[in-house]
Amino acid sequence: MFDRETSIMGRIVRDLISKVTSNPLIGKKIQRGEHLTKLVEPKWKCPKGFEHQLFQINEFTIERLTSNKPNWDHVILQLHGGGYIGKLRNVHRNMAKIYSDLGRGICVVSPDYRVAPEFPYPAALEDAIASFDWLLEKGYKEEQIIIVGDSAGGGLAMALCLYLKVRERKLPCGIVAMSPWTDMTASGKSYHVNFEKDPLFGKTTDSVLFNRDYLGDEREDKPYVSPLFGDFHGFPPMLIQAGSYEMLLSDSIAVAKKAKASGVSVDFQVYEGMFHDFQMAGELIPESKSAWEEVGKFIESICSLDKLE
C-alpha cells in the first residue's frame, strides 16, 4: 500500500472533482454517467511517431495504436472503462499511448465494444472475446497478450479470463486492472465507509455504480459480470491499483485477497487519498505518475519472465 501523505496536487485535483460533483446541476449528471453517454468529443489527434488504425469486427470497432518503432514481442489489449454504458473515449486513446511508451513501442489494441442500455450483457464480454481471438488470428500467441482495463474495463478483463479458463483455453500472460469494478452486488465495506469520501460516486444512490442497464436479466453475482465471485486458480500475474477514497476499493481488496489465496501472483497497490481512475491524470499528479511507473515495471517483468521461459 502506498500510504504516504497525499500530494498537494493530488488533493487539489480530488477537491476540484468533489466541488464539481457537488454542484446540483452538474454533479448528478456526472455521477449518473451522463458524461459517458452524451459527451461529444473532438476527433482524437494521433501522437507523432504513431499510427492509429480502425478495424470493423462484427458489430464493433477495434482501434490499434502502433509505434513507428514497434515492439512486436507482446501486445496489449485495452478494455476501457465507462460503467458498461460509455464508449471508448479520448482519455483511453491517450492511455494507449502511455501503455505503448511503457512497453517500449508495444502495440495497443482498444476495442470500442458495444455498451448498454442498447446492448446489455453479454455484449461487452462477447466483444472482448472477439478482440482476443482477433489478436490470435493476427498471429499473436496467448503468452504474448497483456490485458489491461480500468473501472468496468478492469472487471471485464477478469471476466474475459474467467471465460477462457472455463473453456480450458490458454490465458494471457498478465492483467493490469485500475480501479476494477468486480462486484455488482456492492457488498464491500468501502461502499459505506467511503460514501462520504468518494468525490466521484459518493453521497448519491444515482451513481453509475448502481446502474443495472448492463445486467439486463442477469444475476448480479454471476462471475462474468462480477468477477469477484469467480475462480481465480490458474490466472496469470495481476497488477491491481486503487485509490483509498473510492467506493470501489473493496472490489479490488476482495479480488486481490481471493486471487492470492488461489495461488495467483498479485501486486496490489492502494494510493492514499486517491479517487476512482486517478491514473487518467497521467503526469498531472504525483500519484498517477507513480502508478504508471509501477505499470511500466509490471509490463517489463511480464515480458522478461516470458523471455526467460
Coordinates of C-alpha atoms in Angstrom, one line a residue:
M1 CA 0.0 0.0 0.0
F2 CA 1.2 3.5 -0.9
D3 CA 0.3 5.0 2.4
R4 CA 2.4 8.2 2.1
E5 CA 0.6 11.5 2.5
T6 CA -1.5 12.6 -0.4
S7 CA 0.4 15.2 -2.6
I8 CA -0.7 18.8 -2.7
M9 CA -1.6 18.5 -6.4
G10 CA -3.5 15.2 -5.7
R11 CA -5.6 17.0 -3.0
I12 CA -6.2 19.9 -5.4
V13 CA -7.5 17.6 -8.2
R14 CA -9.5 15.5 -5.8
D15 CA -11.2 18.5 -4.2
L16 CA -11.9 20.0 -7.6
I17 CA -13.7 16.9 -8.7
S18 CA -15.6 16.9 -5.4
K19 CA -16.6 20.5 -6.0
V20 CA -17.9 19.8 -9.5
T21 CA -19.8 16.7 -8.5
S22 CA -21.3 18.5 -5.5
N23 CA -22.9 21.0 -7.9
P24 CA -26.6 20.0 -8.1
L25 CA -26.8 21.0 -11.8
I26 CA -23.6 19.2 -12.9
G27 CA -22.7 16.7 -10.3
K28 CA -25.7 14.4 -10.6
K29 CA -25.2 14.1 -14.3
I30 CA -21.6 13.0 -13.8
Q31 CA -22.5 10.6 -11.0
R32 CA -25.2 9.0 -13.2
G33 CA -22.7 8.7 -16.0
E34 CA -24.3 11.2 -18.5
H35 CA -20.8 12.5 -19.3
L36 CA -20.1 9.0 -20.6
T37 CA -23.2 8.7 -22.8
K38 CA -23.8 12.3 -24.0
L39 CA -20.3 13.8 -24.3
V40 CA -19.3 14.8 -27.8
E41 CA -15.5 14.8 -28.1
P42 CA -13.3 16.4 -30.8
K43 CA -11.5 14.0 -33.1
W44 CA -8.5 12.4 -31.4
K45 CA -5.2 13.5 -32.8
C46 CA -2.7 10.6 -33.2
P47 CA 0.6 11.5 -31.5
K48 CA 3.7 12.0 -33.6
G49 CA 5.6 8.7 -34.1
F50 CA 2.4 6.5 -34.0
E51 CA -0.1 5.1 -36.4
H52 CA -3.8 4.9 -35.5
Q53 CA -5.9 2.3 -37.4
L54 CA -9.5 1.2 -37.2
F55 CA -10.8 -2.3 -37.9
Q56 CA -14.5 -3.3 -38.1
I57 CA -15.1 -6.6 -36.3
N58 CA -18.7 -7.9 -36.2
E59 CA -20.7 -5.1 -34.6
F60 CA -17.9 -3.0 -33.1
T61 CA -14.7 -1.3 -34.0
I62 CA -11.1 -2.1 -32.9
E63 CA -8.6 0.7 -32.7
R64 CA -4.9 -0.2 -33.0
L65 CA -2.1 2.2 -31.9
T66 CA 1.2 1.2 -33.4
S67 CA 4.6 2.9 -32.7
N68 CA 6.8 3.8 -35.7
K69 CA 9.4 1.8 -33.8
P70 CA 7.2 -1.2 -32.8
N71 CA 7.9 -3.9 -30.2
W72 CA 6.2 -7.0 -31.7
D73 CA 7.2 -9.3 -28.8
H74 CA 3.9 -8.6 -27.0
V75 CA 0.7 -6.8 -27.5
I76 CA -1.7 -5.0 -25.1
L77 CA -5.5 -5.5 -25.2
Q78 CA -7.0 -2.5 -23.5
L79 CA -10.6 -2.8 -22.3
H80 CA -11.9 0.7 -21.5
G81 CA -13.9 1.8 -18.5
G82 CA -17.2 3.7 -18.5
G83 CA -19.6 1.7 -16.4
Y84 CA -20.5 -0.5 -19.4
I85 CA -22.5 2.5 -20.7
G86 CA -19.7 4.7 -22.0
K87 CA -18.0 4.2 -25.3
L88 CA -14.2 4.4 -25.9
R89 CA -13.0 7.9 -25.1
N90 CA -10.0 10.1 -26.0
V91 CA -8.7 9.6 -22.5
H92 CA -8.3 5.9 -23.2
R93 CA -6.6 6.6 -26.5
N94 CA -4.2 8.8 -24.5
M95 CA -3.7 5.9 -22.1
A96 CA -3.0 3.6 -25.0
K97 CA -0.1 5.9 -25.9
I98 CA 1.2 5.7 -22.4
Y99 CA 1.0 1.9 -22.4
S100 CA 2.9 1.8 -25.7
D101 CA 5.6 4.0 -24.3
L102 CA 6.0 1.9 -21.2
G103 CA 6.2 -1.2 -23.3
R104 CA 8.9 0.3 -25.5
G105 CA 6.8 0.5 -28.5
I106 CA 4.3 -2.3 -27.7
C107 CA 1.2 -2.3 -29.9
V108 CA -2.1 -1.4 -28.1
V109 CA -5.4 -2.7 -29.3
S110 CA -8.6 -1.0 -27.9
P111 CA -12.0 -2.4 -28.8
D112 CA -14.8 0.1 -28.8
Y113 CA -17.1 -2.6 -27.5
R114 CA -20.9 -2.4 -27.5
V115 CA -22.5 -0.8 -24.4
A116 CA -25.7 -0.7 -22.5
P117 CA -28.6 0.1 -22.5
E118 CA -28.8 -0.7 -26.2
F119 CA -26.5 -3.7 -25.8
P120 CA -26.7 -5.3 -22.3
Y121 CA -24.8 -8.3 -21.1
P122 CA -23.2 -10.3 -22.7
A123 CA -22.4 -7.9 -25.5
A124 CA -19.3 -6.3 -23.9
L125 CA -17.9 -9.8 -22.9
E126 CA -18.6 -11.1 -26.4
D127 CA -16.7 -8.2 -28.0
A128 CA -13.8 -8.7 -25.6
I129 CA -13.6 -12.4 -26.5
A130 CA -13.8 -11.5 -30.2
S131 CA -11.0 -9.0 -29.7
F132 CA -8.8 -11.6 -28.0
D133 CA -9.5 -14.0 -30.8
W134 CA -8.7 -11.3 -33.4
L135 CA -5.2 -10.9 -31.9
L136 CA -4.7 -14.7 -32.2
E137 CA -5.8 -14.5 -35.8
K138 CA -3.2 -11.8 -36.4
G139 CA -0.5 -14.2 -35.2
Y140 CA -0.1 -13.4 -31.6
K141 CA 0.1 -16.2 -29.0
E142 CA -1.7 -16.0 -25.7
E143 CA 1.5 -15.7 -23.8
Q144 CA 2.2 -12.5 -25.8
I145 CA -1.0 -10.8 -24.8
I146 CA -1.3 -8.5 -21.8
I147 CA -4.9 -7.5 -20.9
V148 CA -5.4 -4.1 -19.2
G149 CA -8.5 -2.3 -18.1
D150 CA -9.8 0.5 -15.9
S151 CA -13.0 0.5 -13.9
A152 CA -15.6 -1.6 -15.8
G153 CA -12.8 -2.5 -18.2
G154 CA -10.7 -3.9 -15.3
G155 CA -13.7 -6.2 -14.3
L156 CA -14.2 -7.1 -18.0
A157 CA -10.5 -8.1 -18.3
M158 CA -11.0 -10.6 -15.4
A159 CA -14.4 -11.7 -16.8
L160 CA -12.7 -12.5 -20.1
C161 CA -10.0 -14.6 -18.4
L162 CA -12.7 -16.4 -16.4
Y163 CA -14.5 -17.2 -19.7
L164 CA -11.3 -18.5 -21.3
K165 CA -10.5 -20.6 -18.2
V166 CA -13.9 -22.3 -18.0
R167 CA -13.4 -23.3 -21.7
E168 CA -9.9 -24.6 -20.9
R169 CA -8.3 -22.1 -23.2
K170 CA -4.9 -20.6 -22.7
L171 CA -4.9 -17.3 -20.7
P172 CA -2.9 -14.1 -21.4
C173 CA 0.4 -13.5 -19.8
G174 CA -0.7 -10.7 -17.4
I175 CA -3.5 -8.4 -16.3
V176 CA -3.4 -4.8 -15.3
A177 CA -6.6 -3.6 -13.5
M178 CA -7.0 0.0 -12.5
S179 CA -9.9 0.6 -10.0
P180 CA -11.6 -2.5 -11.3
W181 CA -15.4 -2.9 -10.9
T182 CA -15.7 -6.5 -9.8
D183 CA -18.7 -6.7 -7.6
M184 CA -22.1 -5.5 -8.9
T185 CA -23.7 -6.7 -5.7
A186 CA -21.9 -3.7 -4.0
S187 CA -21.3 -5.9 -0.9
G188 CA -17.9 -4.4 0.1
K189 CA -17.4 -2.2 3.1
S190 CA -16.0 0.7 1.1
Y191 CA -19.4 1.3 -0.5
H192 CA -20.4 2.5 3.0
V193 CA -17.0 3.6 4.6
N194 CA -16.1 5.8 1.6
F195 CA -19.6 7.0 0.8
E196 CA -18.7 10.5 2.2
K197 CA -15.2 10.5 0.8
D198 CA -15.6 9.4 -2.8
P199 CA -15.6 12.6 -4.9
L200 CA -16.9 10.9 -8.0
F201 CA -19.6 8.4 -6.8
G202 CA -20.2 9.2 -3.2
K203 CA -23.2 10.8 -1.5
T204 CA -25.7 9.6 -4.1
T205 CA -27.7 6.5 -4.9
D206 CA -27.9 7.6 -8.5
S207 CA -24.3 6.7 -9.0
V208 CA -23.3 4.7 -12.1
L209 CA -22.1 2.0 -9.7
F210 CA -25.8 1.2 -9.1
N211 CA -26.7 1.2 -12.8
R212 CA -28.3 -2.0 -13.8
D213 CA -28.6 -1.4 -17.6
Y214 CA -25.7 -3.7 -18.4
L215 CA -27.0 -6.5 -16.3
G216 CA -30.3 -6.8 -18.1
D217 CA -31.9 -10.0 -16.7
E218 CA -28.6 -11.4 -15.5
R219 CA -27.9 -12.1 -11.8
E220 CA -25.6 -9.5 -10.1
D221 CA -23.3 -12.2 -8.7
K222 CA -22.6 -14.0 -11.9
P223 CA -18.8 -14.2 -12.3
Y224 CA -18.9 -12.8 -15.9
V225 CA -20.4 -9.6 -14.6
S226 CA -19.0 -9.7 -11.1
P227 CA -15.6 -11.5 -11.4
L228 CA -15.2 -11.4 -7.6
F229 CA -17.4 -14.5 -7.5
G230 CA -15.3 -16.4 -10.0
D231 CA -12.5 -18.9 -9.6
F232 CA -9.0 -17.4 -10.0
H233 CA -7.0 -20.6 -9.9
G234 CA -4.5 -20.6 -12.8
F235 CA -4.8 -16.9 -13.5
P236 CA -1.8 -15.0 -14.8
P237 CA 0.1 -12.4 -12.7
M238 CA -2.1 -9.4 -11.9
L239 CA -1.3 -5.7 -11.0
I240 CA -4.3 -4.2 -9.3
Q241 CA -4.4 -0.5 -8.4
A242 CA -7.0 1.5 -6.5
G243 CA -7.4 4.7 -4.5
S244 CA -8.1 4.7 -0.8
Y245 CA -11.1 7.2 -1.2
E246 CA -13.1 5.3 -3.8
M247 CA -16.2 3.3 -3.2
L248 CA -14.9 0.5 -5.4
L249 CA -11.9 0.0 -3.1
S250 CA -13.4 -3.2 -1.6
D251 CA -13.8 -4.6 -5.1
S252 CA -10.0 -4.5 -5.5
I253 CA -9.3 -5.7 -2.0
A254 CA -11.6 -8.7 -2.2
V255 CA -10.3 -9.8 -5.6
A256 CA -6.7 -9.4 -4.6
K257 CA -7.2 -11.5 -1.5
K258 CA -9.1 -14.2 -3.3
A259 CA -6.7 -14.4 -6.2
K260 CA -3.7 -14.6 -3.8
A261 CA -5.4 -17.4 -1.9
S262 CA -5.8 -19.2 -5.2
G263 CA -2.0 -19.0 -5.8
V264 CA -2.0 -16.1 -8.2
S265 CA 0.8 -13.6 -8.2
V266 CA -0.9 -10.3 -7.3
D267 CA 0.7 -6.9 -6.9
F268 CA -2.0 -4.9 -5.1
Q269 CA -1.4 -1.2 -4.7
V270 CA -3.6 1.3 -2.9
Y271 CA -2.8 5.0 -3.3
E272 CA -3.7 7.1 -0.2
G273 CA -6.3 9.9 -0.8
M274 CA -6.8 8.9 -4.4
F275 CA -10.1 8.7 -6.3
H276 CA -11.5 6.4 -8.9
D277 CA -9.4 6.0 -12.1
F278 CA -6.9 8.6 -10.8
Q279 CA -4.4 7.2 -13.4
M280 CA -6.2 9.2 -16.0
A281 CA -4.4 12.2 -14.7
G282 CA -1.2 11.0 -16.3
E283 CA 1.7 13.1 -15.1
L284 CA -0.5 15.8 -13.7
I285 CA -0.3 14.5 -10.1
P286 CA 2.5 12.5 -8.4
E287 CA 0.2 9.6 -7.5
S288 CA -0.9 8.9 -11.1
K289 CA 2.7 9.3 -12.3
S290 CA 3.9 6.8 -9.7
A291 CA 1.1 4.4 -10.6
W292 CA 2.1 4.5 -14.3
E293 CA 5.7 3.8 -13.3
E294 CA 4.5 0.7 -11.5
V295 CA 2.6 -0.3 -14.5
G296 CA 5.8 0.0 -16.6
K297 CA 7.7 -2.2 -14.1
F298 CA 4.9 -4.8 -14.2
I299 CA 4.9 -4.9 -18.0
E300 CA 8.7 -5.2 -18.1
S301 CA 8.6 -8.0 -15.6
I302 CA 6.0 -9.9 -17.6
C303 CA 7.9 -9.5 -20.8
S304 CA 11.2 -10.5 -19.1
L305 CA 9.7 -13.6 -17.5
D306 CA 8.4 -14.8 -20.8
K307 CA 11.8 -14.3 -22.4
L308 CA 13.4 -16.4 -19.6
E309 CA 11.0 -19.2 -20.3

